[in-house]
PDB file of C-alpha atoms in Angstrom:
ATOM      1  CA  MET A   1       0.000   0.000   0.000  1.00 80.00           C
ATOM      2  CA  LEU A   2       2.729   2.471   0.931  1.00 88.00           C
ATOM      3  CA  LYS A   3       4.880   1.096  -1.879  1.00 90.00           C
ATOM      4  CA  ASP A   4       2.083   1.843  -4.355  1.00 92.00           C
ATOM      5  CA  ALA A   5       1.945   5.475  -3.198  1.00 92.00           C
ATOM      6  CA  TYR A   6       5.740   5.744  -3.402  1.00 94.00           C
ATOM      7  CA  HIS A   7       5.856   4.312  -6.944  1.00 95.00           C
ATOM      8  CA  TYR A   8       2.986   6.570  -8.079  1.00 95.00           C
ATOM      9  CA  LEU A   9       4.777   9.668  -6.796  1.00 96.00           C
ATOM     10  CA  ARG A  10       8.080   8.567  -8.374  1.00 96.00           C
ATOM     11  CA  ALA A  11       6.280   8.106 -11.713  1.00 96.00           C
ATOM     12  CA  ALA A  12       4.721  11.569 -11.394  1.00 96.00           C
ATOM     13  CA  LEU A  13       8.133  13.036 -10.623  1.00 96.00           C
ATOM     14  CA  ALA A  14       9.437  11.494 -13.864  1.00 96.00           C
ATOM     15  CA  HIS A  15       6.328  12.824 -15.738  1.00 96.00           C
ATOM     16  CA  LYS A  16       5.199   9.250 -16.509  1.00 96.00           C
ATOM     17  CA  THR A  17       1.843   9.855 -14.812  1.00 95.00           C
ATOM     18  CA  ILE A  18       0.034  12.984 -13.628  1.00 95.00           C
ATOM     19  CA  ILE A  19      -1.467  14.299 -10.397  1.00 95.00           C
ATOM     20  CA  PRO A  20      -5.114  15.217 -11.092  1.00 95.00           C
ATOM     21  CA  PHE A  21      -6.283  18.604  -9.841  1.00 94.00           C
ATOM     22  CA  ARG A  22      -9.946  18.309  -8.904  1.00 92.00           C
ATOM     23  CA  ARG A  23     -10.835  20.943  -6.364  1.00 90.00           C
ATOM     24  CA  TYR A  24      -8.562  23.980  -6.757  1.00 86.00           C
ATOM     25  CA  ALA A  25      -8.203  23.663 -10.505  1.00 90.00           C
ATOM     26  CA  GLY A  26      -8.699  27.252 -11.611  1.00 92.00           C
ATOM     27  CA  GLY A  27      -5.985  28.128 -14.086  1.00 93.00           C
ATOM     28  CA  VAL A  28      -4.678  24.549 -14.261  1.00 93.00           C
ATOM     29  CA  GLY A  29      -4.212  23.513 -17.854  1.00 93.00           C
ATOM     30  CA  ARG A  30      -5.770  20.453 -19.454  1.00 94.00           C
ATOM     31  CA  LYS A  31      -3.456  17.510 -19.982  1.00 93.00           C
ATOM     32  CA  ALA A  32      -4.034  14.296 -21.930  1.00 94.00           C
ATOM     33  CA  GLN A  33      -2.362  12.200 -19.207  1.00 93.00           C
ATOM     34  CA  ALA A  34      -5.278  12.969 -16.880  1.00 93.00           C
ATOM     35  CA  ASN A  35      -7.795  11.207 -19.165  1.00 93.00           C
ATOM     36  CA  HIS A  36      -7.142   7.710 -17.807  1.00 89.00           C
ATOM     37  CA  LEU A  37      -7.935   9.007 -14.298  1.00 90.00           C
ATOM     38  CA  GLY A  38     -11.327  10.339 -15.400  1.00 92.00           C
ATOM     39  CA  GLU A  39     -10.155  13.947 -15.157  1.00 93.00           C
ATOM     40  CA  ASN A  40      -8.951  16.506 -17.656  1.00 94.00           C
ATOM     41  CA  LYS A  41      -6.779  18.808 -15.527  1.00 95.00           C
ATOM     42  CA  GLY A  42      -3.516  17.969 -13.857  1.00 95.00           C
ATOM     43  CA  ARG A  43       0.064  18.918 -13.120  1.00 95.00           C
ATOM     44  CA  TRP A  44       3.371  17.484 -11.934  1.00 96.00           C
ATOM     45  CA  PRO A  45       3.987  19.473  -8.713  1.00 95.00           C
ATOM     46  CA  GLU A  46       7.611  18.425  -8.203  1.00 96.00           C
ATOM     47  CA  LYS A  47       8.315  20.302  -4.971  1.00 94.00           C
ATOM     48  CA  SER A  48       5.177  18.934  -3.295  1.00 93.00           C
ATOM     49  CA  ILE A  49       5.902  15.429  -4.563  1.00 96.00           C
ATOM     50  CA  ARG A  50       9.401  15.542  -3.082  1.00 96.00           C
ATOM     51  CA  HIS A  51       8.009  16.608   0.306  1.00 95.00           C
ATOM     52  CA  VAL A  52       5.407  13.816   0.320  1.00 95.00           C
ATOM     53  CA  ILE A  53       8.056  11.267  -0.703  1.00 96.00           C
ATOM     54  CA  SER A  54      10.194  12.382   2.241  1.00 96.00           C
ATOM     55  CA  LEU A  55       7.143  11.945   4.497  1.00 95.00           C
ATOM     56  CA  LEU A  56       6.638   8.414   3.144  1.00 95.00           C
ATOM     57  CA  LYS A  57      10.276   7.600   3.890  1.00 95.00           C
ATOM     58  CA  ASN A  58       9.725   8.891   7.422  1.00 95.00           C
ATOM     59  CA  VAL A  59       6.586   6.740   7.721  1.00 94.00           C
ATOM     60  CA  LYS A  60       8.572   3.712   6.590  1.00 94.00           C
ATOM     61  CA  GLN A  61      11.150   4.290   9.349  1.00 95.00           C
ATOM     62  CA  ASN A  62       8.380   4.785  11.942  1.00 94.00           C
ATOM     63  CA  VAL A  63       6.712   1.537  10.869  1.00 94.00           C
ATOM     64  CA  LYS A  64       9.995  -0.330  11.306  1.00 94.00           C
ATOM     65  CA  ALA A  65      10.603   1.316  14.702  1.00 95.00           C
ATOM     66  CA  LYS A  66       7.143   0.312  15.949  1.00 93.00           C
ATOM     67  CA  GLY A  67       7.504  -3.248  14.682  1.00 93.00           C
ATOM     68  CA  LEU A  68       4.544  -3.147  12.296  1.00 91.00           C
ATOM     69  CA  ASP A  69       4.287  -5.022   9.003  1.00 91.00           C
ATOM     70  CA  LEU A  70       5.066  -2.625   6.141  1.00 91.00           C
ATOM     71  CA  GLU A  71       3.061  -4.680   3.620  1.00 90.00           C
ATOM     72  CA  LYS A  72      -0.118  -4.362   5.714  1.00 91.00           C
ATOM     73  CA  CYS A  73       0.212  -0.622   6.370  1.00 92.00           C
ATOM     74  CA  GLN A  74      -1.952   1.753   4.389  1.00 92.00           C
ATOM     75  CA  ILE A  75      -2.560   5.490   4.372  1.00 93.00           C
ATOM     76  CA  SER A  76      -5.916   5.983   6.063  1.00 94.00           C
ATOM     77  CA  HIS A  77      -5.938   9.799   6.145  1.00 95.00           C
ATOM     78  CA  ILE A  78      -3.956  12.641   4.632  1.00 94.00           C
ATOM     79  CA  GLN A  79      -4.787  16.312   5.027  1.00 95.00           C
ATOM     80  CA  VAL A  80      -2.990  19.579   4.315  1.00 94.00           C
ATOM     81  CA  ASN A  81      -3.853  22.746   6.221  1.00 96.00           C
ATOM     82  CA  LYS A  82      -2.631  26.315   5.938  1.00 95.00           C
ATOM     83  CA  ALA A  83      -0.037  27.441   8.475  1.00 96.00           C
ATOM     84  CA  ALA A  84       0.770  30.959   9.673  1.00 97.00           C
ATOM     85  CA  LEU A  85       2.276  33.178   7.003  1.00 96.00           C
ATOM     86  CA  GLY A  86       5.982  33.926   7.091  1.00 96.00           C
ATOM     87  CA  ARG A  87       6.174  37.703   6.858  1.00 96.00           C
ATOM     88  CA  ARG A  88       9.048  39.591   5.260  1.00 96.00           C
ATOM     89  CA  ARG A  89       9.163  42.856   3.352  1.00 97.00           C
ATOM     90  CA  THR A  90      10.420  43.944  -0.006  1.00 97.00           C
ATOM     91  CA  TYR A  91      11.385  47.493  -0.881  1.00 97.00           C
ATOM     92  CA  ARG A  92       9.776  49.027  -3.959  1.00 97.00           C
ATOM     93  CA  ALA A  93      10.180  52.141  -5.992  1.00 97.00           C
ATOM     94  CA  HIS A  94       9.312  55.571  -4.588  1.00 97.00           C
ATOM     95  CA  GLY A  95       9.936  54.520  -0.984  1.00 96.00           C
ATOM     96  CA  ARG A  96       7.167  51.965  -0.799  1.00 97.00           C
ATOM     97  CA  ILE A  97       7.336  48.697   1.140  1.00 97.00           C
ATOM     98  CA  THR A  98       5.161  45.691   0.300  1.00 97.00           C
ATOM     99  CA  PRO A  99       4.786  42.373   2.072  1.00 96.00           C
ATOM    100  CA  TYR A 100       6.847  39.430   0.874  1.00 96.00           C
ATOM    101  CA  LEU A 101       5.041  36.409   2.291  1.00 96.00           C
ATOM    102  CA  ASN A 102       5.592  32.676   2.161  1.00 96.00           C
ATOM    103  CA  HIS A 103       2.726  30.222   2.535  1.00 94.00           C
ATOM    104  CA  PRO A 104       3.742  27.168   4.594  1.00 95.00           C
ATOM    105  CA  CYS A 105       1.414  24.303   5.442  1.00 94.00           C
ATOM    106  CA  HIS A 106       0.856  21.493   7.947  1.00 96.00           C
ATOM    107  CA  VAL A 107       0.663  17.987   6.477  1.00 95.00           C
ATOM    108  CA  GLU A 108      -1.261  15.386   8.489  1.00 95.00           C
ATOM    109  CA  LEU A 109      -0.685  11.754   7.507  1.00 93.00           C
ATOM    110  CA  PHE A 110      -2.227   8.750   9.308  1.00 94.00           C
ATOM    111  CA  VAL A 111      -1.021   5.247   8.541  1.00 93.00           C
ATOM    112  CA  THR A 112      -2.833   2.217   9.930  1.00 93.00           C
ATOM    113  CA  GLU A 113      -2.072  -1.458   9.751  1.00 91.00           C
ATOM    114  CA  LYS A 114      -4.773  -3.245   7.781  1.00 89.00           C
ATOM    115  CA  ALA A 115      -6.515  -5.868   9.903  1.00 86.00           C
ATOM    116  CA  GLU A 116      -7.172  -9.421   8.764  1.00 83.00           C
ATOM    117  CA  ASP A 117     -10.372  -9.847   6.808  1.00 82.00           C
ATOM    118  CA  VAL A 118     -13.205 -11.336   8.852  1.00 82.00           C
ATOM    119  CA  LYS A 119     -14.692 -14.483   7.365  1.00 83.00           C
ATOM    120  CA  LYS A 120     -18.367 -14.562   6.630  1.00 79.00           C
ATOM    121  CA  GLY A 121     -20.668 -16.601   8.879  1.00 74.00           C
ATOM    122  CA  ASP A 122     -22.081 -20.051   8.148  1.00 75.00           C
ATOM    123  CA  GLY A 123     -24.861 -18.635   6.009  1.00 74.00           C
ATOM    124  CA  LYS A 124     -27.814 -18.739   8.427  1.00 77.00           C
ATOM    125  CA  LYS A 125     -29.518 -15.401   8.476  1.00 78.00           C
ATOM    126  CA  LEU A 126     -30.680 -14.152  11.829  1.00 79.00           C
ATOM    127  CA  VAL A 127     -34.355 -13.249  11.604  1.00 83.00           C
ATOM    128  CA  LYS A 128     -34.994  -9.804  13.033  1.00 89.00           C
ATOM    129  CA  LEU A 129     -38.348  -9.410  14.693  1.00 90.00           C
ATOM    130  CA  THR A 130     -40.241  -6.207  15.231  1.00 94.00           C
ATOM    131  CA  LYS A 131     -41.300  -5.310  18.753  1.00 94.00           C
ATOM    132  CA  LYS A 132     -44.825  -6.432  17.984  1.00 94.00           C
ATOM    133  CA  GLN A 133     -43.709  -9.812  16.606  1.00 92.00           C
ATOM    134  CA  ALA A 134     -41.422 -10.393  19.602  1.00 91.00           C
ATOM    135  CA  ALA A 135     -44.277  -9.601  22.015  1.00 91.00           C
ATOM    136  CA  ARG A 136     -46.610 -12.036  20.228  1.00 90.00           C
ATOM    137  CA  GLN A 137     -43.925 -14.705  20.351  1.00 88.00           C
ATOM    138  CA  ARG A 138     -43.401 -14.175  24.090  1.00 87.00           C
ATOM    139  CA  LEU A 139     -47.138 -14.286  24.649  1.00 88.00           C
ATOM    140  CA  ALA A 140     -47.455 -17.555  22.706  1.00 84.00           C
ATOM    141  CA  ILE A 141     -44.613 -19.156  24.670  1.00 77.00           C
ATOM    142  CA  GLY A 142     -46.122 -17.969  27.965  1.00 69.00           C
ATOM    143  CA  SER A 143     -49.512 -19.503  27.154  1.00 66.00           C
ATOM    144  CA  VAL A 144     -47.960 -22.917  26.413  1.00 61.00           C
ATOM    145  CA  ASN A 145     -46.178 -23.019  29.780  1.00 59.00           C
ATOM    146  CA  GLN A 146     -49.370 -22.381  31.767  1.00 56.00           C
TER     147      GLN A 146
END
């Protein structure tokens, strides 16, 4: 599971596959590589890909340190949030000063170990009774005992 994500990002870094842009896709150009994913817009965001690959390497080391099985681990949640702006200033013509900001983010990545699949029961379906049916059944059993 983690290997699949790693290989996908490596392929995107080499421009063999594309990262589809679904939500914030204003101004993103249309690319033919996105067609097989059911989308029409996409890019190869190399800087972001490199950061996520470094996170996956970190996850791999954490999995080994905790003694989990790497083959069973899968990414259950990933989320990116805005962080506080880094504020600097740049000096412009005629004595003006304008902000020179950077836009960092917080990346949240949860990895869980996939549990064993639970086998299905023997095939007998449990009959669910309504309250009324259960009361009638109790009443019928009570009358037989008396």
